[in-house]
Short mmCIF file of C-alpha atoms and ligand atoms in Angstrom, two decimals:
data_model
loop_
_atom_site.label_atom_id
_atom_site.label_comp_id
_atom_site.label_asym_id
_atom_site.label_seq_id
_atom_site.Cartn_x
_atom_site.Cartn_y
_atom_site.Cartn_z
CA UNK A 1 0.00 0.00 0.00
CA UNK A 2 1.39 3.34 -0.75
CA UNK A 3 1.36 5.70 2.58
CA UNK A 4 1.60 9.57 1.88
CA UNK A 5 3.03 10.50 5.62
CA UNK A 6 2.57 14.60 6.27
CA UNK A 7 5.26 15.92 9.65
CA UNK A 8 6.15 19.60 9.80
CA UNK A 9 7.40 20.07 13.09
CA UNK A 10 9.76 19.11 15.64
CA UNK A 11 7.89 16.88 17.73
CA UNK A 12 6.42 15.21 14.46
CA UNK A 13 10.25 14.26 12.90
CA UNK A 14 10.90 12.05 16.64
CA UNK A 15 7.42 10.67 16.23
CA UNK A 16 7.59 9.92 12.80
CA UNK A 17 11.03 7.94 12.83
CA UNK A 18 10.21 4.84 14.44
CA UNK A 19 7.01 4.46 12.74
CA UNK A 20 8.28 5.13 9.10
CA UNK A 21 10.95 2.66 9.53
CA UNK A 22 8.04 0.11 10.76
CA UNK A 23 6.20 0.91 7.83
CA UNK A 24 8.58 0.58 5.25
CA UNK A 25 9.04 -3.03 6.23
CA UNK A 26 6.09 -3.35 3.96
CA UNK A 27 4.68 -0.56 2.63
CA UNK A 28 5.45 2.23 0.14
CA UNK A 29 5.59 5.64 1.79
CA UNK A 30 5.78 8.48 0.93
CA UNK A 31 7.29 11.49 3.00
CA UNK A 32 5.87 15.14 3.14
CA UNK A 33 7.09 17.63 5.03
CA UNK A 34 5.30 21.04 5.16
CA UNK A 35 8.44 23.62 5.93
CA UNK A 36 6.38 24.30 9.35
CA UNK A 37 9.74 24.17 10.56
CA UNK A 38 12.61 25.19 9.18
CA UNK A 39 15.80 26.25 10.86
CA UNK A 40 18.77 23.59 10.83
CA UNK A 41 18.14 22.68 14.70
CA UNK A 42 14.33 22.57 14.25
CA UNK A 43 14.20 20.24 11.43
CA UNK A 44 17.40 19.04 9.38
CA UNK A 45 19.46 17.80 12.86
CA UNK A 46 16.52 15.24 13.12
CA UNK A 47 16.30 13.73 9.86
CA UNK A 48 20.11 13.15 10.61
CA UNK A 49 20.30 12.32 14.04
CA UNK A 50 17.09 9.73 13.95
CA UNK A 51 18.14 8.41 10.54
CA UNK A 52 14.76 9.77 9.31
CA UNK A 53 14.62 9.02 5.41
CA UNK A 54 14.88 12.80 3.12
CA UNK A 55 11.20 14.19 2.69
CA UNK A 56 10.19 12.86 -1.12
CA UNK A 57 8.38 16.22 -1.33
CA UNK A 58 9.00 19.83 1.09
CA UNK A 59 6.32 21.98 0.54
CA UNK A 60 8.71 25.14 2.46
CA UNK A 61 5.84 26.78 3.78
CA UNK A 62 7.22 28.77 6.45
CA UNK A 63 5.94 30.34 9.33
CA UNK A 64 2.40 32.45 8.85
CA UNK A 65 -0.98 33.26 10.93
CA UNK A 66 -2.89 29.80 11.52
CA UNK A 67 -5.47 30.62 8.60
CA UNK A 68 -2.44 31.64 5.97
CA UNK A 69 -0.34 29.17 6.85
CA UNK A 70 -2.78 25.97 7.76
CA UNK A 71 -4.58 27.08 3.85
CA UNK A 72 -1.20 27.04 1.96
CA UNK A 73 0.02 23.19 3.66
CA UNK A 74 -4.02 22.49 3.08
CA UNK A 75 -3.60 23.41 -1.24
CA UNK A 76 -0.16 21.78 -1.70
CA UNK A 77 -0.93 18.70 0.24
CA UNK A 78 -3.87 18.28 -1.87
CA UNK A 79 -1.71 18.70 -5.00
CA UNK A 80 0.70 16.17 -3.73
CA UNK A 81 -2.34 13.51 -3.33
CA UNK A 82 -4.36 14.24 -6.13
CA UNK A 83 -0.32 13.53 -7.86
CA UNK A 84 0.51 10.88 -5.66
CA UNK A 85 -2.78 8.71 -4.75
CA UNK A 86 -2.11 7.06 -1.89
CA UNK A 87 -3.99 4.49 -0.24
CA UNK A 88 -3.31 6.84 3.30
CA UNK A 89 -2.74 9.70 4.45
CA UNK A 90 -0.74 9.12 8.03
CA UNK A 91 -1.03 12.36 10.00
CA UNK A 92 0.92 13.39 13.65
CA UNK A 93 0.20 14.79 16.67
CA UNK A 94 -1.45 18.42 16.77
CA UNK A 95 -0.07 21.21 15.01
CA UNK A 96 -0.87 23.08 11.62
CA UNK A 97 0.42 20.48 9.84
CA UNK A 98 -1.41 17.75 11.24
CA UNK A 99 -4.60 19.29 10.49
CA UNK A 100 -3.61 20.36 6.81
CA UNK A 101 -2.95 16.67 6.04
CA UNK A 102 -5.78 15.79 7.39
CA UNK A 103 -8.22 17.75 5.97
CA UNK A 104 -6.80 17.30 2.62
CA UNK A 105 -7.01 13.61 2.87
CA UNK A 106 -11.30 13.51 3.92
CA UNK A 107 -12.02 16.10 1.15
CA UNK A 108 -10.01 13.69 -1.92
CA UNK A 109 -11.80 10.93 0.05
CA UNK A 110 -8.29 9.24 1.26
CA UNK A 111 -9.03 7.53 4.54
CA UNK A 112 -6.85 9.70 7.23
CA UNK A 113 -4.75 7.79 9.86
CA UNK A 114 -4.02 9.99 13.14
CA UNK A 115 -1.07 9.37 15.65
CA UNK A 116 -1.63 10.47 18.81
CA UNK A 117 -5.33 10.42 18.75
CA UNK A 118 -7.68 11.36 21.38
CA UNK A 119 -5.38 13.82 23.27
CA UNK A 120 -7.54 16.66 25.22
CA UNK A 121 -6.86 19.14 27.35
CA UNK A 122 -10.15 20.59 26.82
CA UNK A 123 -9.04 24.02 26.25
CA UNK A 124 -10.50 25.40 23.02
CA UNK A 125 -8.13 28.45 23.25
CA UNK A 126 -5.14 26.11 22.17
CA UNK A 127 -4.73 26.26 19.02
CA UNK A 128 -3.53 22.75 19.23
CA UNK A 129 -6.67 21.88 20.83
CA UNK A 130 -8.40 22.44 17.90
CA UNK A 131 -6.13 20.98 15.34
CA UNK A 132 -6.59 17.70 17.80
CA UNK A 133 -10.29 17.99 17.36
CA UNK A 134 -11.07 18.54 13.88
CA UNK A 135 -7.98 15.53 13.09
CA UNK A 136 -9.65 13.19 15.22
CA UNK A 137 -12.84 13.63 13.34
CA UNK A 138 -12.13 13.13 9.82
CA UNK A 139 -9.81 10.78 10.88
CA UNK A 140 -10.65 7.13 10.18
CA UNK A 141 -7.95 4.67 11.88
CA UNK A 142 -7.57 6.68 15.71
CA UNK A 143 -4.38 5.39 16.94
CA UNK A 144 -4.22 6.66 20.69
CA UNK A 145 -1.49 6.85 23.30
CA UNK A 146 -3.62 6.24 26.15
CA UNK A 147 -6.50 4.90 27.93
CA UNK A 148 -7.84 7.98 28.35
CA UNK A 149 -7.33 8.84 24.60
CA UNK A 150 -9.42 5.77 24.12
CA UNK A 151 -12.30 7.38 26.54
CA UNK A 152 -12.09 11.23 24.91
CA UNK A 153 -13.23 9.75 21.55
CA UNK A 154 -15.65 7.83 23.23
CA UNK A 155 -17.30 10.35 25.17
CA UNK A 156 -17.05 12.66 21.77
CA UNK A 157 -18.64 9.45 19.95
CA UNK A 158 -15.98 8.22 18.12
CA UNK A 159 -15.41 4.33 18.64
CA UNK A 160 -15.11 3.02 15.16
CA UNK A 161 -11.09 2.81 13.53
CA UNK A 162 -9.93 3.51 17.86
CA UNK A 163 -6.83 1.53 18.41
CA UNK A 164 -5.00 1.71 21.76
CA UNK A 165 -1.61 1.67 20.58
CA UNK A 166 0.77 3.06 22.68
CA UNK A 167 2.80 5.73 22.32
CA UNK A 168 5.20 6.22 19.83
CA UNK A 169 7.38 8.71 21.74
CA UNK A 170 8.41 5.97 24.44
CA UNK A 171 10.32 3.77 20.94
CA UNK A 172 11.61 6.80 20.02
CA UNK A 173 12.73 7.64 23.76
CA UNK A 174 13.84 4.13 24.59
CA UNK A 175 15.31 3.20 21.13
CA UNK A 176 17.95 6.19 21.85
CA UNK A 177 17.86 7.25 25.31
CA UNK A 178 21.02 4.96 26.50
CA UNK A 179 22.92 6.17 23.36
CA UNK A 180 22.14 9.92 24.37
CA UNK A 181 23.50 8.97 28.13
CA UNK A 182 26.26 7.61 27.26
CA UNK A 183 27.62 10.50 24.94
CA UNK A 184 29.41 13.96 25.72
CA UNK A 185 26.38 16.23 25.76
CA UNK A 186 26.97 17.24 29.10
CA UNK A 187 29.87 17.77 29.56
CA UNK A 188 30.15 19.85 26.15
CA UNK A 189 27.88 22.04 27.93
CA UNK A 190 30.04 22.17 31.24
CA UNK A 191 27.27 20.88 32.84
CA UNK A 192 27.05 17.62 36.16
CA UNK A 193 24.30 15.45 35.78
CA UNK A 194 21.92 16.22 39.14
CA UNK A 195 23.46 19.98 39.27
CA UNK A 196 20.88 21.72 37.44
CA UNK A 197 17.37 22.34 35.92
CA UNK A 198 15.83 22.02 32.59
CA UNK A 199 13.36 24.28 31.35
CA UNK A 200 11.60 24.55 28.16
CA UNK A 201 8.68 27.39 26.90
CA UNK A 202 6.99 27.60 23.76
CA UNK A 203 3.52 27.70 24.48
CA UNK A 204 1.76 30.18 22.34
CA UNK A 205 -0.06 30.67 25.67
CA UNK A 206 3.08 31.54 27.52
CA UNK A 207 4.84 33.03 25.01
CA UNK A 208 2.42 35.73 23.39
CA UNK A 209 1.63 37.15 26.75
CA UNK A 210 4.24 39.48 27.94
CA UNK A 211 3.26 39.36 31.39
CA UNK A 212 3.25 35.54 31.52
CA UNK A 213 6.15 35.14 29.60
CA UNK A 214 7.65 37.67 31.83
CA UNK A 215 6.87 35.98 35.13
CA UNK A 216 7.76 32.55 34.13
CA UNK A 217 11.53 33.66 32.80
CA UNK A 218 11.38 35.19 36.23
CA UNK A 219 10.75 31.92 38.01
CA UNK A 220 13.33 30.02 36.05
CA UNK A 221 15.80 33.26 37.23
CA UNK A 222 14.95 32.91 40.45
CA UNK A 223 15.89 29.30 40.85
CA UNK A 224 19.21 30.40 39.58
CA UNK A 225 20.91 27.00 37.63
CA UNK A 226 18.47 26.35 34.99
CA UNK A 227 19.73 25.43 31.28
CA UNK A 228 16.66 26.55 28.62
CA UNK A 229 17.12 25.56 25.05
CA UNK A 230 15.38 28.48 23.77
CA UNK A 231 12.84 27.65 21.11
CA UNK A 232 12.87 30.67 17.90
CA UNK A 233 9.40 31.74 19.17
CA UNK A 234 10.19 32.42 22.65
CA UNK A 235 13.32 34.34 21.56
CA UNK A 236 11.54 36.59 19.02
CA UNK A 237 8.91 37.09 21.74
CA UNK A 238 11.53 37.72 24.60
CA UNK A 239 13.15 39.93 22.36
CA UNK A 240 10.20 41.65 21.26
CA UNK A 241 9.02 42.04 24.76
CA UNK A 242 12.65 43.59 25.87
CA UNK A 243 12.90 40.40 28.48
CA UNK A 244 15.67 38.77 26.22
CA UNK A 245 18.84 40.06 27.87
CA UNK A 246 17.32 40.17 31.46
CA UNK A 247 16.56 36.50 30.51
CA UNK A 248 19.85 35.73 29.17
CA UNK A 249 21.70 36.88 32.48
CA UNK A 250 19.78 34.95 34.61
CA UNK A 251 18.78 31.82 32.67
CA UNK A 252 21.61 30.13 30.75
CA UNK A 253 19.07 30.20 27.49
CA UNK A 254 21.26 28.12 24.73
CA UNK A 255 20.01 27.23 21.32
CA UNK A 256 17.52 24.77 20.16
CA UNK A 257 19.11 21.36 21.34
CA UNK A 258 19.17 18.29 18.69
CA UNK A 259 17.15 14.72 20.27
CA UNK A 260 19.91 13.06 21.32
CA UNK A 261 21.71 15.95 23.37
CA UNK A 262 17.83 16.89 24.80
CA UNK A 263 17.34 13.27 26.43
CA UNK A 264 20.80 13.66 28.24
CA UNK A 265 19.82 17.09 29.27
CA UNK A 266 16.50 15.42 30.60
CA UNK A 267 18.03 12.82 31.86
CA UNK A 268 20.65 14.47 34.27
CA UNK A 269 18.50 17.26 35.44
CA UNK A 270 17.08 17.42 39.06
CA UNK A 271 13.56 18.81 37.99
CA UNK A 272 12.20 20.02 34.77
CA UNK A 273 10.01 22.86 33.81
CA UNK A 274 8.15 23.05 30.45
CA UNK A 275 5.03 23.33 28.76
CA UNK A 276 5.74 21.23 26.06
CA UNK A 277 3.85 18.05 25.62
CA UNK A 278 6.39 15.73 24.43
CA UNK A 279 9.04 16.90 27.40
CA UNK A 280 6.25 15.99 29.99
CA UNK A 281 5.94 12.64 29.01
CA UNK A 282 9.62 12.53 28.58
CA UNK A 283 10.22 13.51 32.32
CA UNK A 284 7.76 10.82 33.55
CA UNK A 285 9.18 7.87 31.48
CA UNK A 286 12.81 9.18 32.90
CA UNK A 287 11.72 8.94 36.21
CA UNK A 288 12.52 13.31 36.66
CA UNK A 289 10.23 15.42 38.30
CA UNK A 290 8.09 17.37 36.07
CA UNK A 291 6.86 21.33 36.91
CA UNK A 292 4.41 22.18 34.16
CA UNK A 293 3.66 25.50 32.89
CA UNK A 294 0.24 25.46 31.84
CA UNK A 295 -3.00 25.14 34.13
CA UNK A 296 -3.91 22.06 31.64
CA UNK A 297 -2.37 18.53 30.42
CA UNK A 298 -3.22 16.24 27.78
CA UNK A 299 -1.01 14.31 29.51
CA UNK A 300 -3.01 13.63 32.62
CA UNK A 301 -1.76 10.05 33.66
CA UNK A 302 2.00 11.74 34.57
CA UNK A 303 -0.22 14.30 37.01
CA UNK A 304 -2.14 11.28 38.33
CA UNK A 305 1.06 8.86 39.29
CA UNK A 306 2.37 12.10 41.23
CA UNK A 307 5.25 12.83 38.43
CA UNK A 308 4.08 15.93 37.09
CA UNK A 309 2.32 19.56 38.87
CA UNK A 310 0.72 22.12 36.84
CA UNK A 311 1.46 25.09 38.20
CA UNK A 312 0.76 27.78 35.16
CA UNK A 313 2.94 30.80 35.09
CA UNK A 314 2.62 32.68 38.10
CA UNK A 315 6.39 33.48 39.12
CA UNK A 316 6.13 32.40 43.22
CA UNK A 317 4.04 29.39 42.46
CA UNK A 318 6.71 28.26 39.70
CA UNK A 319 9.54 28.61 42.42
CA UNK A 320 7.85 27.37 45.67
CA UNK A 321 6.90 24.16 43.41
CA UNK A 322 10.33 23.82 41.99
CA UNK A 323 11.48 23.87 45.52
CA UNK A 324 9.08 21.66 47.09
CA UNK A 325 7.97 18.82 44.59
CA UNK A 326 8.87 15.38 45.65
CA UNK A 327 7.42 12.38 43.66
CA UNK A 328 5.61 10.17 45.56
CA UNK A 329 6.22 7.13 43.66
CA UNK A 330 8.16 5.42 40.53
CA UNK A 331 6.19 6.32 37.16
CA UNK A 332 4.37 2.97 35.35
CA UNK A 333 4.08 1.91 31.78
CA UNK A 334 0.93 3.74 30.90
CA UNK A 335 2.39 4.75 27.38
CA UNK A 336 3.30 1.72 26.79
CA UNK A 337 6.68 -0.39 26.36
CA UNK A 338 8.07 1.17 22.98
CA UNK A 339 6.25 -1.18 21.08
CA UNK A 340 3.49 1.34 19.51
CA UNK A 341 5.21 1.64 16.33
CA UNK A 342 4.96 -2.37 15.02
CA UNK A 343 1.26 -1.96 16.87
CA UNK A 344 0.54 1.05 14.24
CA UNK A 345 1.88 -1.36 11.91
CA UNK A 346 -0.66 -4.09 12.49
CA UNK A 347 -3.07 -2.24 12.55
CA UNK A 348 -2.68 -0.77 9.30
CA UNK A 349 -1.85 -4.09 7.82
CA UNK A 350 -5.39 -5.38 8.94
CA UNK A 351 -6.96 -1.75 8.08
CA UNK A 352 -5.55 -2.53 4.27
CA UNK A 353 -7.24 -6.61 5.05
CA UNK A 354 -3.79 -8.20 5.42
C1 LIG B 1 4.28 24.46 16.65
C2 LIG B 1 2.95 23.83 16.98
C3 LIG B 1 2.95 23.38 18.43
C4 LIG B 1 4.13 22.50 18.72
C5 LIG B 1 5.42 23.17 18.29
C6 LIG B 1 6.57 22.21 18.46
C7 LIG B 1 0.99 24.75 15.77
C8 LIG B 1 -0.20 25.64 15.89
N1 LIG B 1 1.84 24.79 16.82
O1 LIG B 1 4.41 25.62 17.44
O2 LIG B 1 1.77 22.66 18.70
O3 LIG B 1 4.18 22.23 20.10
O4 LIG B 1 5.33 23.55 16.91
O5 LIG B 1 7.79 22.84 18.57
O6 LIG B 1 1.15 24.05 14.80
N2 LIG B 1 10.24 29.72 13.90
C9 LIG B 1 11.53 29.88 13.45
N3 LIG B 1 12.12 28.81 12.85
C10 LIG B 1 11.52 27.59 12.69
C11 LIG B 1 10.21 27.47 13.14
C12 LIG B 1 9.59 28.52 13.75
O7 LIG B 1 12.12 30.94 13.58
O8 LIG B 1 12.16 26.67 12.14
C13 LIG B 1 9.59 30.86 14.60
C14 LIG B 1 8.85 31.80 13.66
O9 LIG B 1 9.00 33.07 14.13
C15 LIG B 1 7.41 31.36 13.83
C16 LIG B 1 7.37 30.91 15.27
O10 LIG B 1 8.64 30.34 15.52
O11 LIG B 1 6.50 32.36 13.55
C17 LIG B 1 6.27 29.89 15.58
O12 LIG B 1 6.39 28.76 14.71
P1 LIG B 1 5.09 27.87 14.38
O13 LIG B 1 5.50 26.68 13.61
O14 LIG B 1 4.00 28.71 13.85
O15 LIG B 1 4.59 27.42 15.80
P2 LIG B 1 5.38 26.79 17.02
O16 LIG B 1 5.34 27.76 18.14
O17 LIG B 1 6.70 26.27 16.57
N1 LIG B 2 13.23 18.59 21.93
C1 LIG B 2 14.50 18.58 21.36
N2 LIG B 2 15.27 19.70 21.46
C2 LIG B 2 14.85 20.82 22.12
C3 LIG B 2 13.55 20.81 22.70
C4 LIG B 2 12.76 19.69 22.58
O1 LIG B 2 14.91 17.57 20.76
O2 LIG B 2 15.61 21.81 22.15
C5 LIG B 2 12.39 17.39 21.79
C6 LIG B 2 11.86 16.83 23.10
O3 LIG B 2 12.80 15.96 23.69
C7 LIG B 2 10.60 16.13 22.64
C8 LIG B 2 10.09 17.03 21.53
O4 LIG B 2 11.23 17.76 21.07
O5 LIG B 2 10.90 14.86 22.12
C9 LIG B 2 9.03 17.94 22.02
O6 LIG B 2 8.79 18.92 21.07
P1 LIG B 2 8.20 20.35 21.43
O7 LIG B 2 8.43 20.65 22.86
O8 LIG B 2 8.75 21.28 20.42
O9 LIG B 2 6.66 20.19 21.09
P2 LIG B 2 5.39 19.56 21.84
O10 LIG B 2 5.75 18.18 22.30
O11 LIG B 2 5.02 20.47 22.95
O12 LIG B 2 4.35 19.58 20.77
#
């Protein structure tokens, strides 16, 4: 069967790798990546690092408002299928690009497969929110992470093409994790393993806000040894909000960090702070203490087993939590073993009647 596969941004290259190379075992696919991201350390370092094989087609979109630049992905992805006529469309996570793909796909009639189904954090002001939405409903093979994945469609009516899979993070974490230990990372940064803090921020949420992205660069100040690979948004906003050099003397704020470096930084760090989705899960399957800047989590499992606190961005909350958050006990499996990707496989195979 021929696969058209549609990633744009970071997160979507480390999900896509172990999947694609499960797929190719016995299926034609074809790679499309939207130029969502762009810059060498957002994109390029993970097609190298993961062994992720060259994109047969880059659209280059670019960064743009959501409408502009979810409606250019949404006309050349439908030139590329209407060209290529795959049997699939395979579709990521949450961002622009995931819902471009998916979109496409329903309106040329291509049945849509979704990765990372059934995520919710019930906040319709999140622009991923949406995206997860919409995907999940002109999606027809829901491949979710979770349990509770499995209950959000459910409760939204959507039980037909639901697969609990696993998630395909934990391969990609566990397929490279003792690799990224093992290597100079650290110590190329002059950093000890257990002698600092990782934070990252790129939360339209936290980022757009001045005052909240103020406060929380504050907090991460305050605790006074935290390492933030700094992701372009926050430093365009932090420099358009004239935080970026108070920032930058109290936060070491380096650039953009590749996979393999980020899960040694994650893995040697005493606590870390983020609001990203993929480093929350990350921190649980580590076994580090999580501090999450949002007031939300799709991710609610690593706040149940006592791994992860949402404390949003208030600056005294951020540091008393940082201070005081001890895990009460070990994380568990709930994203499964690392065996999603040959799951997403099967399923496929017996989606196709194989
Ligand atoms: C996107 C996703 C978000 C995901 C994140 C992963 C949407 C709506 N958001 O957010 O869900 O968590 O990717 O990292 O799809 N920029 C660069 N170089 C790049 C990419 C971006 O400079 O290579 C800058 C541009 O100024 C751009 C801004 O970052 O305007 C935001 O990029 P965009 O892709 O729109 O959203 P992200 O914040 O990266
Ligand atoms: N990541 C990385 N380098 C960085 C920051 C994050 O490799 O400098 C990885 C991180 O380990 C995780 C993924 O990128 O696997 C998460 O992506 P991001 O935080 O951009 O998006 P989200 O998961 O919030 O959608």
């Amino acid at each position: 069967m021929k696969i058209l596969t549609v990633v744009g941004a970071r997160p979507q290259f480390i999900k896509c790798a172990p999947v694609s190379r499960a797929l190719r075992k016995e299926h034609e696919e074809i790679l499309v990546h939207t130029g969502q991201h762009y810059d060498r350390e957002m994109s390029d370092l993970f097609f190298q690092e993961l062994d992720i094989p060259k994109p047969d087609h880059n659209l280059g979109i670019g960064s743009g408002t959501h409408g502009r630049q979810t409606g250019a992905m949404l006309a050349g992805i439908e030139d590329l299928i209407l060209k290529e006529t795959p049997d699939l469309v395979l579709v990521y996570g949450d961002t622009n690009s995931t819902l471009a793909g998916a979109l496409a796909a329903a309106k040329a009639h291509v049945p849509v497969a979704h990765v990372e189904a059934g995520l919710r954090s019930f906040d319709r002001k999140m622009p991923e929110e949406v995206n997860r939405v919409l995907t999940d409903h002109c999606s027809d093979l829901l491949l979710a992470p979770t349990e509770t994945a499995v209950a959000n469609l459910a409760s939204e009516g959507i039980t037909t093409g639901v697969h609990l899979t696993g998630d395909v993070m934990v391969d990609a974490l566990l397929q490279h994790a003792e690799v990224a230990r093992a290597s100079s990372a650290l110590a190329n940064l002059g950093l000890e393993r257990g002698h600092y803090r990782l934070a990252t921020v790129h939360r339209a949420e936290n980022t757009d806000d001045p005052a909240r992205l103020a406060a929380i660069m504050r907090a991460l100040g305050d605790l006074g040894n935290v390492v933030l690979p700094c992701h372009p948004r926050t430093e365009k906003m932090l420099k358009n909000a004239g935080l970026y050099e108070e920032a930058n003397k109290r936060i070491r704020l380096i650039p953009p960090v590749g996979y393999l470096e980020m899960l040694a930084l994650e893995s040697g760090a005493t606590t870390i702070l983020t609001d990203s989705g993929g480093v929350q899960k990350e921190a649980y399957v580590l076994g580090v203490p999580c501090i999450t800047l949002r007031e939300t989590t799709e991710w609610v499992e690593t706040v149940q087993d006592g791994w992860n606190v949402l404390v949003g961005s208030d600056r005294e909350a951020i540091v008393r939590a940082a201070h005081g958050f001890v895990p009460d006990k070990k994380g568990s499996d709930v994203f499964g073993k690392g065996e999603a990707a040959a799951e997403i496989r099967r399923v496929i195979r017996e989606y196709f009647g194989g």
